[in-house]
Amino acid sequence: MAENFTVRRLTIPELPILTELFSYKNVDDMVQKTAGFMQKGYCDIFVLFQEKELLGEIHVGYCSTDEEEAEPGRRAYLFAYRIKKGYHNRGLGTFLLRRTLRELEAQGYTEFTIGVEDDNESAKHIYNKLGFREVLGRRVGQDDEESDPYEYNLLLRRKVSCRDFIFVIGASGVGKSTLCRNLYGHYRTAYMEQSQAPEFESFTGEENVTGIEEEEICWQWLVSSLKSYHSMGFCNVVCSDLDDLRVRDIPEVFRGYDFIILRLICSDYKQNYEQMKNRGEGLIDFELLEKMSEKISDRPRMVNEYVIDVAGKTPEQVCEEAVNLIETVKICREYSYEKQPREMFYSWVFANGLR
């Protein structure tokens, strides 16, 4: 979505602009009633603009005589969802609804209801895509501008337990890539690795970028990309393939975010050894692998870091344990943090003398 599209709350003085999307019989009456509800905190109106042009609106009710529709602080009711004629089928409705839900979730709302009529296939497609699937029941509505009542189904969406980022770390051969693929398939969001940084060769076209500088560029690219994904609304973004020494930077760089670090270890080194031996991917330094595994396993846990021992477990069991941690543990956003000594980590780039 281009930068000139914005979603925000409509202010009371701006209420007359809604006539650009709907033909009200009595504009003054609409403005007066809606302003009264907004002043009391009963509702908000989220609007979509492209620069100065109004393209869409969705009203949010925070309280209702019907608790299945809305309950203050927990469940919000969405209604009067409109996109300007001539602008349908461009993803604008989904964009507006997704941004509205994200804002409401930030306020602490965990459940959302919305009404849809049986023949409104385009709306049902959007709602289902964004998680509105449970039907609470049949309702009868009354359009303010029409005399005839209409029937609609009230759909419910519950907030999925989310983290901003899921970092998967550990020694070689413990199943990091397998777990990441399984988590990616489970959460269906995004999966990034530090090695995915776009190709680069030199700063000036002369001296090649290698070693410390190469790792620093890849790390900074990864951080900026992860935060960009987050700003666009992605949750449970899976991230792996970090240089082990970079792990200690995560709590510092991502302070204030909802992240979890899953450290995979294997207490059965024979299992780890067989896994690496069967890869068939070039020369493997097994002495180094054992020392690296010991160093990673013995290090004390950092903030928001949890350990999963993969010994004797299937990939499905490891994924189930990971999902349980992701969705149940309490995460710290604000904390004091002092980096653990470099000697507690192994780095392929900053050699720590393990050979």
Coordinates of C-alpha atoms in Angstrom, one line a residue:
M1 CA 0.0 0.0 0.0
A2 CA 1.5 3.3 -1.0
E3 CA 2.6 5.9 1.5
N4 CA -0.1 8.4 0.6
F5 CA -2.8 6.0 2.0
T6 CA -3.5 6.7 5.7
V7 CA -5.9 5.3 8.2
R8 CA -6.9 7.4 11.3
R9 CA -9.7 8.3 13.6
L10 CA -12.2 10.9 12.3
T11 CA -12.6 14.0 14.5
I12 CA -16.1 15.4 15.4
P13 CA -15.6 18.6 13.2
E14 CA -14.9 16.3 10.3
L15 CA -18.2 14.3 10.5
P16 CA -19.9 16.1 7.6
I17 CA -17.3 14.6 5.2
L18 CA -19.0 11.2 5.6
T19 CA -21.6 12.4 3.1
E20 CA -19.0 11.7 0.5
L21 CA -19.5 7.9 1.1
F22 CA -23.2 7.7 2.0
S23 CA -26.3 9.8 1.2
Y24 CA -27.9 10.8 4.5
K25 CA -31.4 12.1 4.5
N26 CA -30.7 14.4 7.4
V27 CA -27.0 15.3 7.7
D28 CA -27.4 17.5 10.7
D29 CA -29.2 14.8 12.6
M30 CA -26.4 12.3 11.7
V31 CA -23.7 14.7 12.9
Q32 CA -25.5 15.5 16.1
K33 CA -26.1 11.9 17.1
T34 CA -22.7 10.6 16.1
A35 CA -20.9 13.5 17.8
G36 CA -22.8 12.7 21.0
F37 CA -21.8 9.0 20.9
M38 CA -18.2 10.0 20.2
Q39 CA -18.0 12.5 23.1
K40 CA -19.3 9.8 25.5
G41 CA -16.7 7.3 24.2
Y42 CA -19.3 5.0 22.8
C43 CA -17.8 4.8 19.4
D44 CA -15.1 5.9 17.0
I45 CA -14.9 6.2 13.2
F46 CA -11.8 5.0 11.4
V47 CA -11.4 6.5 7.9
L48 CA -9.1 5.8 5.0
F49 CA -7.7 8.7 3.0
Q50 CA -5.6 8.9 -0.1
E51 CA -3.9 12.3 0.5
K52 CA -7.0 14.5 1.1
E53 CA -9.6 12.2 -0.6
L54 CA -11.9 10.1 1.7
L55 CA -12.0 6.6 0.4
G56 CA -13.5 4.5 3.2
E57 CA -14.9 4.4 6.7
I58 CA -15.7 1.9 9.4
H59 CA -17.5 2.6 12.7
V60 CA -16.5 1.0 16.0
G61 CA -18.9 0.5 18.8
Y62 CA -17.4 0.0 22.3
C63 CA -20.6 -0.8 24.2
S64 CA -24.0 -2.2 23.4
T65 CA -27.2 -3.5 25.0
D66 CA -26.3 -6.8 23.4
E67 CA -23.1 -8.0 25.0
E68 CA -22.5 -10.4 22.1
E69 CA -21.9 -7.3 20.0
A70 CA -19.7 -5.2 22.2
E71 CA -18.3 -5.1 25.8
P72 CA -16.1 -2.2 26.9
G73 CA -12.4 -3.0 27.0
R74 CA -12.9 -6.5 25.6
R75 CA -15.2 -6.8 22.5
A76 CA -15.8 -4.1 19.9
Y77 CA -18.5 -4.1 17.2
L78 CA -17.7 -3.0 13.7
F79 CA -20.3 -1.5 11.4
A80 CA -21.0 1.0 8.7
Y81 CA -18.1 -0.3 6.7
R82 CA -17.9 1.4 3.3
I83 CA -15.5 2.0 0.5
K84 CA -16.1 4.8 -2.0
K85 CA -17.7 3.8 -5.3
G86 CA -15.2 3.2 -8.0
Y87 CA -12.5 2.1 -5.6
H88 CA -13.6 -1.5 -4.9
N89 CA -11.5 -4.6 -5.6
R90 CA -8.2 -2.8 -4.9
G91 CA -7.5 -4.1 -1.4
L92 CA -8.6 -0.9 0.2
G93 CA -11.3 -2.5 2.3
T94 CA -8.9 -5.1 3.7
F95 CA -6.2 -2.4 4.3
L96 CA -8.7 -0.3 6.3
L97 CA -10.1 -3.2 8.3
R98 CA -6.7 -4.6 9.1
R99 CA -5.3 -1.2 10.3
T100 CA -8.4 -0.7 12.4
L101 CA -8.1 -4.1 14.1
R102 CA -4.5 -3.5 14.8
E103 CA -5.3 -0.1 16.5
L104 CA -8.0 -1.7 18.6
E105 CA -5.8 -4.6 19.6
A106 CA -3.2 -2.0 20.8
Q107 CA -6.0 -0.6 23.0
G108 CA -6.5 -4.1 24.6
Y109 CA -9.5 -5.4 22.7
T110 CA -9.3 -9.1 22.0
E111 CA -12.6 -9.8 20.4
F112 CA -14.4 -8.2 17.4
T113 CA -17.8 -8.6 15.9
I114 CA -19.1 -7.6 12.6
G115 CA -22.4 -8.1 10.7
V116 CA -22.7 -9.4 7.2
E117 CA -25.8 -10.1 5.1
D118 CA -26.1 -13.5 3.3
D119 CA -25.7 -12.1 -0.2
N120 CA -22.7 -9.8 0.5
E121 CA -20.0 -12.2 -0.9
S122 CA -17.2 -9.7 -1.2
A123 CA -17.6 -8.6 2.4
K124 CA -17.7 -12.2 3.6
H125 CA -14.5 -12.9 1.7
I126 CA -12.7 -10.1 3.5
Y127 CA -14.1 -11.0 6.9
N128 CA -13.1 -14.7 6.6
K129 CA -9.7 -13.8 5.4
L130 CA -9.1 -11.7 8.5
G131 CA -10.4 -14.3 10.9
F132 CA -14.1 -13.6 11.3
R133 CA -15.5 -17.1 11.1
E134 CA -17.5 -17.9 14.2
V135 CA -21.2 -17.1 13.8
L136 CA -22.8 -15.8 17.0
G137 CA -26.3 -15.8 15.6
R138 CA -28.8 -14.2 13.4
R139 CA -29.6 -10.5 14.0
V140 CA -32.2 -8.0 12.7
G141 CA -30.9 -4.5 11.9
Q142 CA -32.6 -1.2 11.1
D143 CA -30.9 1.1 8.7
D144 CA -31.3 4.7 9.8
E145 CA -32.2 5.8 6.3
E146 CA -34.5 2.9 5.4
S147 CA -37.8 1.8 6.9
D148 CA -37.4 -1.9 6.2
P149 CA -35.4 -4.1 8.7
Y150 CA -32.8 -6.4 7.4
E151 CA -31.2 -9.6 8.6
Y152 CA -27.5 -10.4 9.0
N153 CA -25.2 -12.8 10.7
L154 CA -23.0 -11.6 13.5
L155 CA -19.5 -12.9 13.0
L156 CA -16.8 -13.1 15.8
R157 CA -13.1 -12.8 15.5
R158 CA -10.9 -13.5 18.5
K159 CA -7.4 -12.1 18.7
V160 CA -4.7 -14.7 18.0
S161 CA -2.0 -14.9 20.6
C162 CA 0.9 -13.1 18.9
R163 CA 4.5 -12.2 19.3
D164 CA 6.2 -9.5 17.2
F165 CA 9.3 -11.7 16.6
I166 CA 10.3 -15.3 17.1
F167 CA 14.1 -15.8 17.1
V168 CA 15.3 -19.4 16.7
I169 CA 18.9 -20.0 17.7
G170 CA 21.3 -22.9 18.5
A171 CA 24.2 -24.9 17.2
S172 CA 24.4 -26.6 13.8
G173 CA 22.4 -29.8 13.4
V174 CA 19.8 -29.2 16.1
G175 CA 16.9 -28.6 13.7
K176 CA 16.7 -24.8 13.6
S177 CA 15.7 -24.7 9.9
T178 CA 13.1 -27.5 10.4
L179 CA 11.5 -25.7 13.3
C180 CA 11.5 -22.4 11.5
R181 CA 9.7 -23.9 8.5
N182 CA 7.2 -25.6 10.8
L183 CA 6.6 -22.3 12.7
Y184 CA 6.3 -20.5 9.4
G185 CA 3.7 -23.0 8.2
H186 CA 1.8 -22.8 11.5
Y187 CA 1.6 -19.0 11.8
R188 CA 1.6 -18.2 8.0
T189 CA 3.3 -14.8 8.4
A190 CA 7.0 -14.2 7.5
Y191 CA 10.3 -16.0 7.8
M192 CA 13.7 -14.2 7.6
E193 CA 17.3 -15.2 7.8
Q194 CA 20.4 -13.0 8.2
S195 CA 21.9 -14.7 5.1
Q196 CA 19.0 -13.5 3.0
A197 CA 20.5 -10.0 2.7
P198 CA 20.7 -8.9 -0.9
E199 CA 24.0 -9.4 -2.7
F200 CA 26.7 -6.8 -2.3
E201 CA 30.4 -6.9 -3.2
S202 CA 32.2 -3.6 -2.3
F203 CA 31.6 -0.1 -1.1
T204 CA 33.4 1.6 -3.9
G205 CA 33.7 -1.1 -6.6
E206 CA 37.3 -1.8 -5.5
E207 CA 37.9 -3.7 -2.2
N208 CA 35.6 -6.6 -1.4
V209 CA 33.4 -6.5 1.7
T210 CA 34.2 -9.5 3.9
G211 CA 34.4 -10.6 7.5
I212 CA 33.3 -8.2 10.2
E213 CA 31.9 -5.6 7.8
E214 CA 30.0 -8.2 5.8
E215 CA 28.3 -9.6 8.9
E216 CA 27.5 -6.0 10.2
I217 CA 25.8 -5.2 6.9
C218 CA 23.7 -8.4 6.9
W219 CA 22.8 -7.8 10.6
Q220 CA 21.7 -4.2 10.0
W221 CA 19.7 -5.2 7.0
L222 CA 18.0 -7.9 9.0
V223 CA 17.1 -5.6 11.9
S224 CA 15.7 -2.9 9.6
S225 CA 13.7 -5.5 7.6
L226 CA 12.2 -7.1 10.7
K227 CA 11.1 -3.7 12.0
S228 CA 9.7 -2.8 8.6
Y229 CA 7.6 -6.0 8.6
H230 CA 6.4 -5.2 12.1
S231 CA 5.4 -1.6 11.0
M232 CA 3.3 -3.2 8.3
G233 CA 1.4 -5.3 10.8
F234 CA 3.1 -8.7 10.5
C235 CA 3.2 -10.8 13.7
N236 CA 5.0 -13.9 14.8
V237 CA 7.8 -13.2 12.3
V238 CA 10.2 -16.1 12.4
C239 CA 13.9 -15.2 12.3
S240 CA 17.0 -17.5 12.4
D241 CA 20.5 -18.1 11.0
L242 CA 22.0 -15.4 13.2
D243 CA 25.7 -15.4 14.1
D244 CA 25.6 -16.7 17.7
L245 CA 27.3 -13.6 19.0
R246 CA 24.5 -11.4 17.6
V247 CA 22.1 -13.2 19.9
R248 CA 23.2 -11.1 22.8
D249 CA 22.3 -8.0 20.8
I250 CA 18.6 -9.0 20.5
P251 CA 17.4 -7.8 23.9
E252 CA 19.1 -4.4 23.3
V253 CA 18.0 -3.9 19.7
F254 CA 14.4 -5.1 20.2
R255 CA 13.7 -3.6 23.6
G256 CA 10.0 -2.6 23.7
Y257 CA 9.0 -5.3 21.2
D258 CA 7.2 -8.5 22.0
F259 CA 9.8 -11.0 21.1
I260 CA 10.8 -14.5 22.2
I261 CA 14.2 -16.3 21.8
L262 CA 14.0 -20.1 21.4
R263 CA 17.4 -21.7 22.0
L264 CA 17.5 -25.3 20.6
I265 CA 20.0 -27.6 22.3
C266 CA 20.6 -31.3 22.0
S267 CA 21.7 -33.1 25.3
D268 CA 22.4 -36.2 23.2
Y269 CA 25.4 -35.2 21.2
K270 CA 25.3 -38.5 19.3
Q271 CA 21.9 -37.4 17.8
N272 CA 23.5 -34.1 16.9
Y273 CA 26.5 -35.8 15.4
E274 CA 24.4 -38.2 13.3
Q275 CA 22.2 -35.3 12.1
M276 CA 25.3 -33.4 10.8
K277 CA 27.0 -36.5 9.4
N278 CA 23.9 -37.4 7.3
R279 CA 23.7 -33.9 5.7
G280 CA 26.4 -34.6 3.2
E281 CA 27.1 -30.9 2.8
G282 CA 30.9 -30.7 2.6
L283 CA 33.5 -30.9 5.3
I284 CA 32.2 -30.8 8.9
D285 CA 34.5 -30.1 11.8
F286 CA 33.0 -32.4 14.5
E287 CA 35.4 -31.3 17.2
L288 CA 34.4 -27.7 16.6
L289 CA 30.7 -28.7 16.5
E290 CA 31.0 -30.4 19.9
K291 CA 32.7 -27.4 21.5
M292 CA 30.2 -25.0 19.9
S293 CA 27.3 -27.1 21.2
E294 CA 28.7 -27.1 24.7
K295 CA 29.2 -23.4 24.7
I296 CA 25.7 -22.6 23.4
S297 CA 24.1 -25.1 25.8
D298 CA 25.9 -23.9 28.9
R299 CA 25.2 -20.2 28.5
P300 CA 22.7 -18.7 31.0
R301 CA 19.4 -17.6 29.6
M302 CA 18.9 -14.0 28.5
V303 CA 15.7 -12.0 28.8
N304 CA 12.8 -13.6 26.9
E305 CA 14.9 -16.6 26.1
Y306 CA 13.7 -20.2 26.5
V307 CA 15.5 -23.5 26.0
I308 CA 14.1 -26.5 24.1
D309 CA 16.1 -29.7 24.3
V310 CA 15.5 -31.6 21.0
A311 CA 17.0 -34.9 22.2
G312 CA 14.8 -37.8 21.4
K313 CA 12.0 -35.6 20.0
T314 CA 10.4 -35.6 16.6
P315 CA 10.2 -32.3 14.6
E316 CA 6.5 -32.2 15.3
Q317 CA 7.1 -32.5 19.1
V318 CA 9.7 -29.8 19.0
C319 CA 7.3 -27.5 17.1
E320 CA 4.4 -28.3 19.5
E321 CA 6.7 -27.3 22.5
A322 CA 7.8 -24.2 20.7
V323 CA 4.2 -23.1 19.9
N324 CA 3.2 -23.7 23.6
L325 CA 6.0 -21.4 24.8
I326 CA 5.3 -18.8 22.2
E327 CA 1.6 -18.6 23.1
T328 CA 1.8 -19.0 26.9
V329 CA 4.9 -17.5 28.4
K330 CA 5.0 -14.0 29.8
I331 CA 7.2 -11.7 27.8
C332 CA 9.1 -8.7 29.2
R333 CA 9.1 -5.5 27.1
E334 CA 10.9 -3.2 29.5
Y335 CA 13.9 -4.4 31.5
S336 CA 17.4 -3.6 32.5
Y337 CA 19.9 -5.4 30.4
E338 CA 23.6 -6.0 30.5
K339 CA 25.2 -8.1 27.7
Q340 CA 26.7 -11.4 28.7
P341 CA 30.5 -11.6 28.0
R342 CA 31.6 -12.4 24.5
E343 CA 33.4 -15.5 25.7
M344 CA 30.0 -17.1 26.4
F345 CA 29.2 -17.1 22.7
Y346 CA 30.6 -18.7 19.6
S347 CA 30.9 -16.7 16.4
W348 CA 31.8 -17.8 12.9
V349 CA 32.9 -14.3 12.2
F350 CA 34.6 -13.2 15.4
A351 CA 36.5 -16.5 16.1
N352 CA 36.6 -17.3 19.8
G353 CA 39.4 -19.8 19.8
L354 CA 37.4 -23.0 19.9
R355 CA 39.5 -24.7 17.4

